[in-house]
């Protein structure tokens, strides 16, 4: 209901979230009335949103935040509410702009591949023609299996700001792992598609809910950051635990996620010991490394070197552990080092060169 979104906006504004960059508060499916009005416009459910979406957007804006909304390119939304058929695209875009909406997620239930191929670019044009800046999140590739030849990532990057490539996340570690496996098995296709203004979206952060342990929560945050994923939380900020809040508000983590260079990371090592290493290049020769354990038994001592991870020779790095804050100074590319990784946990490093090899 309206009250939920008003209270979440207050929490975002007052509990430090907004200052870290969590600025969009997004309404999902089922917000609308079951029927359009006499003029064919979408209207909010009058009982749950008695003052309408514009009043909610206005309040969200007074708190220095932005409002996102959900629609579906089809006869119905996934939840069975009025969809946006091709003849309604312009009208609905205009409605959202008039309400002061700042982001649109356009789902794809109850539509054909042909309708999606026409409708997703049509909505991009319609949103742009409103004159209001509206971030555009597409579910288009997810409905086409997420991979070429059915999905053309070059066209997608021109049409959408972010897109769902894969199925919905559930509140479970198995679900997180299935997303991770799909994204990194297909990283040669997916990684080049991402960049500033056009992002792969592996779906929401479920940290703070019920399905993830503390270690698994830290892992999702680190792995989503290395994927250059949009950080969209899905949890109740009125009752979030201090430990979940600490993970989601990790300042260095968010700075790494938001690096303007916008390159998505890759899995660079997959060991028989069930340890994996992920690397994301950052600005000015810096990098983020994630050491991830798929083990379920006990903490694992993993030994390697930056040389084995294909870092440039003869470079010296400063290292900061993203979670503990611990600093390692003067790490040379050839030096062996060890990290202790908890079961289904991560160690995440931020590395930046303190000395380059003599040119």
Short mmCIF file of C-alpha atoms in Angstrom, two decimals:
data_model
loop_
_atom_site.label_atom_id
_atom_site.label_comp_id
_atom_site.label_asym_id
_atom_site.label_seq_id
_atom_site.Cartn_x
_atom_site.Cartn_y
_atom_site.Cartn_z
CA UNK A 1 0.00 0.00 0.00
CA UNK A 2 0.92 3.66 -0.13
CA UNK A 3 1.91 3.57 3.53
CA UNK A 4 4.60 0.96 2.88
CA UNK A 5 6.27 3.15 0.25
CA UNK A 6 6.01 6.31 2.36
CA UNK A 7 7.64 4.51 5.28
CA UNK A 8 10.38 3.03 3.07
CA UNK A 9 11.09 6.48 1.64
CA UNK A 10 11.50 7.78 5.20
CA UNK A 11 13.89 4.96 6.05
CA UNK A 12 15.96 5.52 2.89
CA UNK A 13 16.19 9.24 3.66
CA UNK A 14 16.86 9.00 7.40
CA UNK A 15 18.92 5.83 7.92
CA UNK A 16 21.91 6.62 5.74
CA UNK A 17 20.81 4.78 2.58
CA UNK A 18 20.24 7.84 0.40
CA UNK A 19 23.66 9.31 1.24
CA UNK A 20 25.28 6.11 -0.08
CA UNK A 21 23.36 6.28 -3.38
CA UNK A 22 20.25 4.16 -2.73
CA UNK A 23 17.88 6.66 -4.32
CA UNK A 24 15.23 4.74 -6.24
CA UNK A 25 12.20 3.32 -4.44
CA UNK A 26 10.48 0.95 -6.85
CA UNK A 27 6.91 -0.32 -6.91
CA UNK A 28 6.54 -3.84 -8.30
CA UNK A 29 3.52 -5.50 -9.96
CA UNK A 30 -0.06 -5.33 -8.62
CA UNK A 31 -0.17 -1.60 -7.85
CA UNK A 32 -2.89 -0.72 -10.36
CA UNK A 33 -6.67 -1.06 -10.39
CA UNK A 34 -7.96 -4.12 -12.23
CA UNK A 35 -9.31 -1.93 -15.06
CA UNK A 36 -8.20 1.19 -16.91
CA UNK A 37 -10.29 4.36 -16.60
CA UNK A 38 -12.83 5.64 -19.15
CA UNK A 39 -10.04 7.30 -21.16
CA UNK A 40 -8.04 4.07 -21.22
CA UNK A 41 -5.43 5.27 -18.72
CA UNK A 42 -3.82 3.14 -16.04
CA UNK A 43 -4.98 4.07 -12.55
CA UNK A 44 -3.69 3.10 -9.12
CA UNK A 45 -5.70 0.77 -6.91
CA UNK A 46 -8.00 3.28 -5.13
CA UNK A 47 -7.97 1.43 -1.81
CA UNK A 48 -4.23 0.82 -1.51
CA UNK A 49 -3.10 4.05 -3.19
CA UNK A 50 -5.98 6.42 -2.35
CA UNK A 51 -4.08 9.57 -3.39
CA UNK A 52 -2.68 8.04 -6.58
CA UNK A 53 0.87 7.56 -7.79
CA UNK A 54 1.59 11.26 -8.46
CA UNK A 55 1.10 12.15 -4.79
CA UNK A 56 3.43 9.30 -3.83
CA UNK A 57 6.04 10.45 -6.37
CA UNK A 58 5.78 14.01 -5.04
CA UNK A 59 6.43 12.80 -1.48
CA UNK A 60 9.35 10.62 -2.59
CA UNK A 61 10.84 13.62 -4.41
CA UNK A 62 10.55 15.83 -1.29
CA UNK A 63 12.76 13.28 0.47
CA UNK A 64 15.42 13.62 -2.26
CA UNK A 65 14.56 10.23 -3.73
CA UNK A 66 13.21 8.89 -7.02
CA UNK A 67 10.20 6.67 -7.74
CA UNK A 68 10.16 3.59 -9.96
CA UNK A 69 7.11 1.76 -11.26
CA UNK A 70 6.28 -1.54 -12.98
CA UNK A 71 4.41 -2.25 -16.20
CA UNK A 72 4.17 -5.22 -18.54
CA UNK A 73 4.38 -5.32 -22.33
CA UNK A 74 1.44 -7.65 -22.85
CA UNK A 75 -2.29 -8.10 -22.42
CA UNK A 76 -1.84 -8.53 -18.63
CA UNK A 77 0.95 -8.05 -16.10
CA UNK A 78 2.45 -11.22 -14.60
CA UNK A 79 0.13 -10.70 -11.62
CA UNK A 80 -2.98 -10.35 -13.80
CA UNK A 81 -3.39 -6.55 -13.84
CA UNK A 82 -3.86 -4.43 -17.00
CA UNK A 83 -0.91 -4.78 -19.37
CA UNK A 84 0.58 -2.33 -21.85
CA UNK A 85 -0.33 -3.59 -25.33
CA UNK A 86 1.41 -2.04 -28.33
CA UNK A 87 -1.40 0.46 -28.89
CA UNK A 88 -1.03 1.68 -25.26
CA UNK A 89 2.75 2.22 -25.17
CA UNK A 90 2.73 5.98 -25.85
CA UNK A 91 -0.23 6.61 -23.55
CA UNK A 92 1.32 4.71 -20.64
CA UNK A 93 4.71 6.39 -21.08
CA UNK A 94 2.98 9.77 -20.98
CA UNK A 95 1.00 8.77 -17.88
CA UNK A 96 4.15 7.70 -16.03
CA UNK A 97 5.89 10.96 -16.98
CA UNK A 98 2.92 13.04 -15.81
CA UNK A 99 2.96 11.20 -12.49
CA UNK A 100 6.64 12.07 -12.00
CA UNK A 101 7.96 8.52 -12.30
CA UNK A 102 11.77 8.26 -12.58
CA UNK A 103 12.22 4.59 -13.53
CA UNK A 104 10.16 1.99 -15.38
CA UNK A 105 10.55 -1.77 -15.25
CA UNK A 106 8.78 -3.25 -18.27
CA UNK A 107 8.06 -6.96 -17.87
CA UNK A 108 7.08 -9.35 -20.67
CA UNK A 109 4.31 -11.68 -19.50
CA UNK A 110 1.47 -12.40 -21.96
CA UNK A 111 3.30 -11.17 -25.06
CA UNK A 112 4.94 -12.81 -28.08
CA UNK A 113 8.56 -12.52 -29.23
CA UNK A 114 7.32 -10.41 -32.16
CA UNK A 115 5.42 -8.04 -29.86
CA UNK A 116 8.46 -7.72 -27.62
CA UNK A 117 10.76 -6.96 -30.56
CA UNK A 118 8.43 -4.12 -31.51
CA UNK A 119 7.28 -3.01 -28.07
CA UNK A 120 10.52 -2.66 -26.09
CA UNK A 121 12.13 -0.21 -28.56
CA UNK A 122 8.75 1.55 -28.93
CA UNK A 123 8.60 2.17 -25.18
CA UNK A 124 12.17 3.55 -25.22
CA UNK A 125 11.14 6.07 -27.89
CA UNK A 126 7.92 6.89 -26.03
CA UNK A 127 9.73 7.49 -22.73
CA UNK A 128 12.30 9.71 -24.43
CA UNK A 129 9.61 11.72 -26.20
CA UNK A 130 7.97 12.61 -22.85
CA UNK A 131 10.96 14.84 -22.10
CA UNK A 132 11.26 13.37 -18.61
CA UNK A 133 14.42 11.39 -17.76
CA UNK A 134 13.14 7.88 -16.93
CA UNK A 135 15.52 4.98 -16.35
CA UNK A 136 14.32 2.07 -18.46
CA UNK A 137 14.63 -1.51 -17.17
CA UNK A 138 13.68 -4.19 -19.71
CA UNK A 139 12.84 -7.85 -19.18
CA UNK A 140 13.17 -8.49 -22.92
CA UNK A 141 16.25 -10.79 -22.94
CA UNK A 142 14.96 -12.92 -20.05
CA UNK A 143 11.94 -13.91 -22.18
CA UNK A 144 14.20 -14.87 -25.11
CA UNK A 145 16.54 -17.11 -23.09
CA UNK A 146 19.14 -14.41 -22.45
CA UNK A 147 21.62 -15.44 -25.16
CA UNK A 148 22.36 -14.85 -28.86
CA UNK A 149 21.19 -15.38 -31.52
CA UNK A 150 17.76 -14.71 -30.02
CA UNK A 151 19.11 -11.79 -27.98
CA UNK A 152 21.03 -9.01 -29.74
CA UNK A 153 22.96 -7.21 -27.00
CA UNK A 154 24.07 -4.42 -29.32
CA UNK A 155 20.45 -3.45 -30.00
CA UNK A 156 19.54 -3.96 -26.33
CA UNK A 157 22.25 -1.53 -25.19
CA UNK A 158 20.80 1.13 -27.50
CA UNK A 159 17.23 0.58 -26.25
CA UNK A 160 17.44 -0.12 -22.49
CA UNK A 161 19.41 1.18 -19.50
CA UNK A 162 19.36 -2.18 -17.69
CA UNK A 163 17.82 -5.51 -18.45
CA UNK A 164 16.91 -8.77 -16.77
CA UNK A 165 18.70 -11.57 -18.62
CA UNK A 166 17.62 -14.51 -16.49
CA UNK A 167 14.86 -15.81 -14.19
CA UNK A 168 13.59 -14.16 -10.99
CA UNK A 169 15.68 -14.48 -7.86
CA UNK A 170 14.12 -16.37 -4.95
CA UNK A 171 14.99 -15.95 -1.28
CA UNK A 172 17.49 -18.83 -1.23
CA UNK A 173 21.19 -19.54 -1.62
CA UNK A 174 20.42 -22.08 -4.37
CA UNK A 175 18.79 -19.28 -6.36
CA UNK A 176 21.82 -16.99 -5.91
CA UNK A 177 24.13 -19.79 -7.08
CA UNK A 178 21.97 -20.58 -10.12
CA UNK A 179 22.14 -16.93 -11.21
CA UNK A 180 25.88 -16.80 -10.58
CA UNK A 181 26.45 -19.99 -12.58
CA UNK A 182 24.43 -18.78 -15.55
CA UNK A 183 26.08 -15.34 -15.66
CA UNK A 184 29.64 -16.61 -15.42
CA UNK A 185 29.17 -19.67 -17.64
CA UNK A 186 28.05 -17.17 -20.28
CA UNK A 187 30.43 -14.35 -19.34
CA UNK A 188 32.05 -14.17 -22.79
CA UNK A 189 28.70 -13.03 -24.20
CA UNK A 190 27.35 -11.06 -21.23
CA UNK A 191 30.41 -9.24 -19.91
CA UNK A 192 31.05 -7.11 -23.04
CA UNK A 193 27.35 -6.11 -23.20
CA UNK A 194 27.52 -4.10 -19.96
CA UNK A 195 28.79 -0.56 -19.58
CA UNK A 196 27.77 2.93 -18.47
CA UNK A 197 24.07 3.40 -19.18
CA UNK A 198 23.42 -0.23 -20.19
CA UNK A 199 23.72 -2.89 -17.51
CA UNK A 200 23.12 -6.60 -17.06
CA UNK A 201 20.73 -7.03 -14.11
CA UNK A 202 21.06 -10.34 -12.22
CA UNK A 203 18.03 -9.29 -10.10
CA UNK A 204 17.68 -8.01 -6.57
CA UNK A 205 19.78 -8.24 -3.44
CA UNK A 206 17.95 -10.53 -1.00
CA UNK A 207 20.23 -9.59 1.92
CA UNK A 208 18.18 -8.91 5.05
CA UNK A 209 15.49 -11.50 4.35
CA UNK A 210 15.37 -15.16 5.44
CA UNK A 211 17.16 -17.30 2.84
CA UNK A 212 20.83 -16.29 3.24
CA UNK A 213 23.24 -16.79 6.11
CA UNK A 214 25.60 -13.98 7.15
CA UNK A 215 28.42 -15.38 4.97
CA UNK A 216 26.09 -15.90 2.00
CA UNK A 217 24.82 -12.32 2.36
CA UNK A 218 28.38 -10.99 2.21
CA UNK A 219 28.95 -13.19 -0.84
CA UNK A 220 25.92 -11.90 -2.75
CA UNK A 221 26.94 -8.28 -2.12
CA UNK A 222 30.52 -8.88 -3.27
CA UNK A 223 29.60 -10.96 -6.32
CA UNK A 224 26.89 -8.52 -7.46
CA UNK A 225 29.45 -5.71 -7.11
CA UNK A 226 32.03 -7.57 -9.19
CA UNK A 227 29.26 -8.11 -11.80
CA UNK A 228 28.68 -4.33 -11.98
CA UNK A 229 25.06 -5.13 -11.12
CA UNK A 230 22.50 -2.46 -10.27
CA UNK A 231 22.15 -2.66 -6.47
CA UNK A 232 18.41 -2.95 -5.87
CA UNK A 233 17.51 -4.13 -2.37
CA UNK A 234 14.38 -6.12 -1.66
CA UNK A 235 13.95 -6.13 2.11
CA UNK A 236 12.03 -4.36 4.87
CA UNK A 237 14.18 -1.41 5.96
CA UNK A 238 11.97 -0.89 9.02
CA UNK A 239 13.15 -4.12 10.61
CA UNK A 240 16.48 -4.90 8.94
CA UNK A 241 19.14 -6.45 11.18
CA UNK A 242 22.30 -4.46 12.00
CA UNK A 243 24.48 -7.10 10.27
CA UNK A 244 22.48 -6.98 7.01
CA UNK A 245 22.48 -3.17 7.12
CA UNK A 246 26.25 -3.14 7.61
CA UNK A 247 26.74 -5.31 4.50
CA UNK A 248 24.39 -3.23 2.33
CA UNK A 249 25.91 0.05 3.57
CA UNK A 250 29.57 -0.92 3.03
CA UNK A 251 30.90 2.34 1.62
CA UNK A 252 33.95 0.94 -0.20
CA UNK A 253 31.82 -1.83 -1.73
CA UNK A 254 29.36 0.73 -3.13
CA UNK A 255 32.19 2.92 -4.44
CA UNK A 256 33.60 -0.11 -6.30
CA UNK A 257 30.16 -1.03 -7.65
CA UNK A 258 29.62 2.53 -8.91
CA UNK A 259 33.01 3.09 -10.59
CA UNK A 260 32.31 5.18 -13.70
CA UNK A 261 34.44 2.96 -15.95
CA UNK A 262 31.57 0.49 -15.66
CA UNK A 263 33.36 -2.69 -16.76
CA UNK A 264 31.71 -5.92 -15.60
CA UNK A 265 33.98 -8.41 -13.86
CA UNK A 266 34.81 -11.97 -14.88
CA UNK A 267 35.51 -15.30 -13.20
CA UNK A 268 39.22 -15.87 -13.77
CA UNK A 269 39.90 -19.04 -11.72
CA UNK A 270 37.83 -22.12 -10.91
CA UNK A 271 39.76 -24.52 -8.65
CA UNK A 272 39.14 -28.22 -7.99
CA UNK A 273 39.04 -27.24 -4.31
CA UNK A 274 35.77 -25.35 -5.05
CA UNK A 275 37.43 -21.96 -4.66
CA UNK A 276 36.73 -19.41 -7.39
CA UNK A 277 38.35 -16.05 -8.11
CA UNK A 278 36.60 -13.11 -9.78
CA UNK A 279 38.22 -9.90 -11.01
CA UNK A 280 36.74 -6.55 -11.98
CA UNK A 281 38.96 -3.84 -13.52
CA UNK A 282 38.47 -0.39 -12.03
CA UNK A 283 39.77 3.08 -12.88
CA UNK A 284 43.48 4.07 -12.81
CA UNK A 285 44.88 0.54 -12.73
CA UNK A 286 42.88 -0.51 -9.68
CA UNK A 287 40.97 -3.82 -9.44
CA UNK A 288 38.51 -5.66 -7.26
CA UNK A 289 39.22 -9.32 -6.50
CA UNK A 290 36.70 -11.70 -4.95
CA UNK A 291 37.84 -15.05 -3.55
CA UNK A 292 34.70 -17.17 -3.22
CA UNK A 293 34.29 -20.56 -1.56
CA UNK A 294 31.59 -22.99 -2.71
CA UNK A 295 32.66 -25.36 0.05
CA UNK A 296 30.20 -26.30 2.78
CA UNK A 297 32.59 -27.92 5.25
CA UNK A 298 35.03 -25.51 6.91
CA UNK A 299 37.14 -22.40 6.28
CA UNK A 300 39.69 -22.95 3.51
CA UNK A 301 43.22 -21.54 3.31
CA UNK A 302 43.74 -20.51 -0.32
CA UNK A 303 47.23 -19.59 -1.51
CA UNK A 304 48.03 -17.88 -4.79
CA UNK A 305 49.83 -14.81 -6.19
CA UNK A 306 48.84 -11.87 -8.35
CA UNK A 307 51.18 -13.29 -11.04
CA UNK A 308 49.07 -16.47 -11.14
CA UNK A 309 46.00 -14.23 -11.52
CA UNK A 310 47.66 -12.54 -14.57
CA UNK A 311 48.34 -9.16 -13.00
CA UNK A 312 51.11 -7.10 -14.66
CA UNK A 313 54.65 -8.07 -13.72
CA UNK A 314 56.82 -5.97 -11.39
CA UNK A 315 53.93 -3.90 -10.08
CA UNK A 316 53.51 -3.20 -6.37
CA UNK A 317 50.00 -2.92 -4.92
CA UNK A 318 48.26 -1.52 -1.88
CA UNK A 319 45.43 -3.86 -0.87
CA UNK A 320 42.40 -3.11 1.26
CA UNK A 321 40.08 -5.88 2.48
CA UNK A 322 36.64 -4.53 1.59
CA UNK A 323 34.89 -6.10 4.59
CA UNK A 324 37.53 -5.96 7.37
CA UNK A 325 39.21 -2.74 6.23
CA UNK A 326 42.62 -4.34 6.80
CA UNK A 327 45.42 -2.90 4.63
CA UNK A 328 48.28 -4.88 3.05
CA UNK A 329 51.03 -2.58 1.80
CA UNK A 330 53.67 -3.35 -0.80
CA UNK A 331 52.23 -6.56 -2.28
CA UNK A 332 54.35 -7.44 -5.31
CA UNK A 333 52.90 -9.32 -8.26
CA UNK A 334 55.20 -12.29 -7.63
CA UNK A 335 54.53 -12.58 -3.87
CA UNK A 336 52.58 -15.59 -2.66
CA UNK A 337 49.76 -14.75 -0.26
CA UNK A 338 47.00 -16.68 1.52
CA UNK A 339 43.40 -15.87 2.36
CA UNK A 340 41.05 -17.79 4.67
CA UNK A 341 37.61 -18.09 3.05
CA UNK A 342 34.62 -19.27 5.07
CA UNK A 343 32.17 -21.84 3.61
CA UNK A 344 29.90 -20.14 1.02
CA UNK A 345 31.76 -16.94 1.92
CA UNK A 346 34.08 -14.46 0.29
CA UNK A 347 37.20 -12.44 0.84
CA UNK A 348 37.08 -9.28 -1.26
CA UNK A 349 40.07 -7.09 -2.02
CA UNK A 350 40.38 -3.61 -3.47
CA UNK A 351 43.85 -3.29 -5.05
CA UNK A 352 45.52 -0.21 -6.47
CA UNK A 353 49.07 0.15 -7.79
CA UNK A 354 51.44 2.01 -5.49
CA UNK A 355 54.41 1.56 -7.84
CA UNK A 356 54.48 0.74 -11.54
CA UNK A 357 57.37 -1.05 -13.27
CA UNK A 358 59.98 1.26 -14.76
CA UNK A 359 58.87 2.06 -18.31
#
